[in-house]
Short mmCIF file of C-alpha atoms in Angstrom, two decimals:
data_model
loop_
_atom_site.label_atom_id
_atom_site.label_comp_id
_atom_site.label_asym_id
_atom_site.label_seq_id
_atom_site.Cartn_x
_atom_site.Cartn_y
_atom_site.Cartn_z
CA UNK N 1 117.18 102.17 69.16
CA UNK N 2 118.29 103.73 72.49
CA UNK N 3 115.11 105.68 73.21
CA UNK N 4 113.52 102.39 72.85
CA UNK N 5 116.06 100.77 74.98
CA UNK N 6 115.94 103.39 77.55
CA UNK N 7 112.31 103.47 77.58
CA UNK N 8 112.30 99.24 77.79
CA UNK N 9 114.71 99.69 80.99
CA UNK N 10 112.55 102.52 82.35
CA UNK N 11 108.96 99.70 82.26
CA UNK N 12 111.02 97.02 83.71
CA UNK N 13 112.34 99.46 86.75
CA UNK N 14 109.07 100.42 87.08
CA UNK N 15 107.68 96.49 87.40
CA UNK N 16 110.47 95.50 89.25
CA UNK N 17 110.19 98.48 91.70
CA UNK N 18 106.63 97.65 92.32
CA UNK N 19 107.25 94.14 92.56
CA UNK N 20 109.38 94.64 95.46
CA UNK N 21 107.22 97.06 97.26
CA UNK N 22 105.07 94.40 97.33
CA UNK N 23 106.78 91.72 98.28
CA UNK N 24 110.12 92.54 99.75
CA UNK N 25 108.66 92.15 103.17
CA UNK N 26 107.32 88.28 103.11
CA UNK N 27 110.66 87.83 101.11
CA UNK N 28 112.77 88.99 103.86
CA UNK N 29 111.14 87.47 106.07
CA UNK N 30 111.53 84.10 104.50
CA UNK N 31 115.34 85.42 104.25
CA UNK N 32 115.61 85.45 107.76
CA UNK N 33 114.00 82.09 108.56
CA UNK N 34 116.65 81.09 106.41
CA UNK N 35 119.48 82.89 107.40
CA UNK N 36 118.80 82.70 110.93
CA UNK N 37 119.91 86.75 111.27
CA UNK N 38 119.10 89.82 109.87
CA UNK N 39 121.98 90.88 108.22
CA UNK N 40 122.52 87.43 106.66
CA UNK N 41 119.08 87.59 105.48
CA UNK N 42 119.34 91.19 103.73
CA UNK N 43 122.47 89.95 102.31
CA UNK N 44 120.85 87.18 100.88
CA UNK N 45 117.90 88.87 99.64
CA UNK N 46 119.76 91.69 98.08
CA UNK N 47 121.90 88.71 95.98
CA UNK N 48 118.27 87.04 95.31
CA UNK N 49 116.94 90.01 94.04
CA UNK N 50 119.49 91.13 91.99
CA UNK N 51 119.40 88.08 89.74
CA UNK N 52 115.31 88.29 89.41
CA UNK N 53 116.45 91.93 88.01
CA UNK N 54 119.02 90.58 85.78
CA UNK N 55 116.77 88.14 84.71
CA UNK N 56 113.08 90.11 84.39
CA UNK N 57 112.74 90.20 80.95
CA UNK N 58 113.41 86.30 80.36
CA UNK N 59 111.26 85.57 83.25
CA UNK N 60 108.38 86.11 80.80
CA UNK N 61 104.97 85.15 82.25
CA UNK N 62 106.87 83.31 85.72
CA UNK N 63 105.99 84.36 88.97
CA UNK N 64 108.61 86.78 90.13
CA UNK N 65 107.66 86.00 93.73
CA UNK N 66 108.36 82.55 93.05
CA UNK N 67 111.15 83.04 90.67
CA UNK N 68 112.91 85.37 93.82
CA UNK N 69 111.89 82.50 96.73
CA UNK N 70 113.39 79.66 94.48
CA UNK N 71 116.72 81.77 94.19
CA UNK N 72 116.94 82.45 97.52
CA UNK N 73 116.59 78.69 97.98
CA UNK N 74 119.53 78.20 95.56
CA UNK N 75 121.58 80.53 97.79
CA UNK N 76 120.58 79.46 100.77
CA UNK N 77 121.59 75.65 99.64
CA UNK N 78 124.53 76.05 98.29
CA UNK N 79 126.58 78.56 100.65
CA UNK N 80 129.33 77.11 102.59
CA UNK N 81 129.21 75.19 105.58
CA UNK N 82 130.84 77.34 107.74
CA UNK N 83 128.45 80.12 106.88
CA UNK N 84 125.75 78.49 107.77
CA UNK N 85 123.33 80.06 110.83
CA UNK N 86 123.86 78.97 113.90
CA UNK N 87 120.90 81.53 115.62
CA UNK N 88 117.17 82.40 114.87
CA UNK N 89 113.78 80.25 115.27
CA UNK N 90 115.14 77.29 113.65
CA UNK N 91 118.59 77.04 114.48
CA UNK N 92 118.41 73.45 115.88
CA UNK N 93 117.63 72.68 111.93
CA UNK N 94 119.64 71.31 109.55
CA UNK N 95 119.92 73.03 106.02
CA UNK N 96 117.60 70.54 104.18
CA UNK N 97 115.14 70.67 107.17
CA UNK N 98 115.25 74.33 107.46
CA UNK N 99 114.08 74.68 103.58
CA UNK N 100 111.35 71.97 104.03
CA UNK N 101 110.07 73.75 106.79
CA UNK N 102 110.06 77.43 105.46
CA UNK N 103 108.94 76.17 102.22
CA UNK N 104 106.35 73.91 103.49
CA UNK N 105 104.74 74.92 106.50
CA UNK N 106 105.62 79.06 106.28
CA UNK N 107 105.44 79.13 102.27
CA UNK N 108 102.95 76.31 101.44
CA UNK N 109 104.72 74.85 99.18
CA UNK N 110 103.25 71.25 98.04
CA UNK N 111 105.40 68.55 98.95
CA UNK N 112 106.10 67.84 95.58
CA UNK N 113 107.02 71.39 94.73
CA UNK N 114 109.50 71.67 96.92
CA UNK N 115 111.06 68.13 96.31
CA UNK N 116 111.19 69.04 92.63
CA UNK N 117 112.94 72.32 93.94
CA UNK N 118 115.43 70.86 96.31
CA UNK N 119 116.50 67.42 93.62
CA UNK N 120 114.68 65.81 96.65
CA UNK N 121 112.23 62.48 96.17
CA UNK N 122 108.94 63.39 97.91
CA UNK N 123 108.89 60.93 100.24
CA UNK N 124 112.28 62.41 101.65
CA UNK N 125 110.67 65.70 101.66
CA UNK N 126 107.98 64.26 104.00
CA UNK N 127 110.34 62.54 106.47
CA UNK N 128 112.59 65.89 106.96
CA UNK N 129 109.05 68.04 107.36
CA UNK N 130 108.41 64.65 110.24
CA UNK N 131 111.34 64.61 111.61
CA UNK N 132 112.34 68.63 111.72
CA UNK N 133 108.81 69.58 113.56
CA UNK N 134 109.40 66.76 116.03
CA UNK N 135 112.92 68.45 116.64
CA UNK N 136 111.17 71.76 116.94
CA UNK N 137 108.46 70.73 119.11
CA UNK N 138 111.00 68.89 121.83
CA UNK N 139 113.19 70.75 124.48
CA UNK N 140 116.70 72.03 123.11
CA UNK N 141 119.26 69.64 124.90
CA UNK N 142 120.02 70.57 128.53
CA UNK N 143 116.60 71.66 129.37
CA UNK N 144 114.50 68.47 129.26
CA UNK N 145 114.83 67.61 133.20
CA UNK N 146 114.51 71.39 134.22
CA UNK N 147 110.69 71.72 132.11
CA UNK N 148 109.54 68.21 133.02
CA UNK N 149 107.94 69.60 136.31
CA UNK N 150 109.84 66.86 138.19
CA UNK N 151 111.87 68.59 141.22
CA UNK N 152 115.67 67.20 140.50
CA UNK N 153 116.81 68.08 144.31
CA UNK N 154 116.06 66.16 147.52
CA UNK N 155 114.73 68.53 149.43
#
């Protein structure tokens, strides 16, 4: 029984090893879109991937990119508040606007998807994707009057 065992363990290092030499890189990446910084993204990815390793043999037939990016969702959802990034790309985002958009527009993930995902209805799903690229798309605060092109100064 532990030769088998062994040799069991050995095949699922072997997946899982491959697995994430092919997609640790678009995970982390989707890590730090999340996290907003690179060590709060590795940190976050290591945790993800750890459980899709704990749990590769009951994954049976599931995606384990998907599997991972859903857990790393769960993570990123449920950490405190006061670890929550305050840098990156989409730091101007809050938490459930930051998912839609990584898992919408970066992962394309169907609405639907990612409101069954999240415990969201869809149609809350769509006005956080609305209303988070209309927040990404204006000026931060404080810089609206210097990029209008309008001269503020008598001069």
């Amino acid at each position: 029984m532990g030769r088998l065992r062994t040799a069991a363990d050995r095949r699922r290092d072997a997946e899982f090893e491959a697995f994430t030499a092919g997609a640790a890189g678009r995970l982390l990446h989707v890590a730090t879109l999340l996290a907003g910084e690179p060590r709060a993204a590795a940190r976050l990815l290591d945790a993800a991937l750890a459980r899709t390793y704990a749990d590769w043999y009951r994954m049976r037939g599931e995606d384990p990119y998907a599997y991972t990016r859903a857990e790393l969702v769960r993570r990123f959802a449920h950490r405190p508040w006061r670890h929550r990034p305050r840098c990156g790309p989409l730091a101007r985002l809050g938490t459930q606007e930051r998912l839609v958009v990584v898992l919408g527009l970066y992962e394309c993930v169907a609405e639907e998807q990612t409101a069954a995902q999240l415990g969201l209805p869809v149609d809350r799903v769509h006005a956080l994707c609305l209303r988070a690229v209309a927040r990404l798309r204006s000026p931060p605060p404080g810089k609206a009057a210097s990029q209008s092109g309008y001269r503020t100064s008598v001069g």
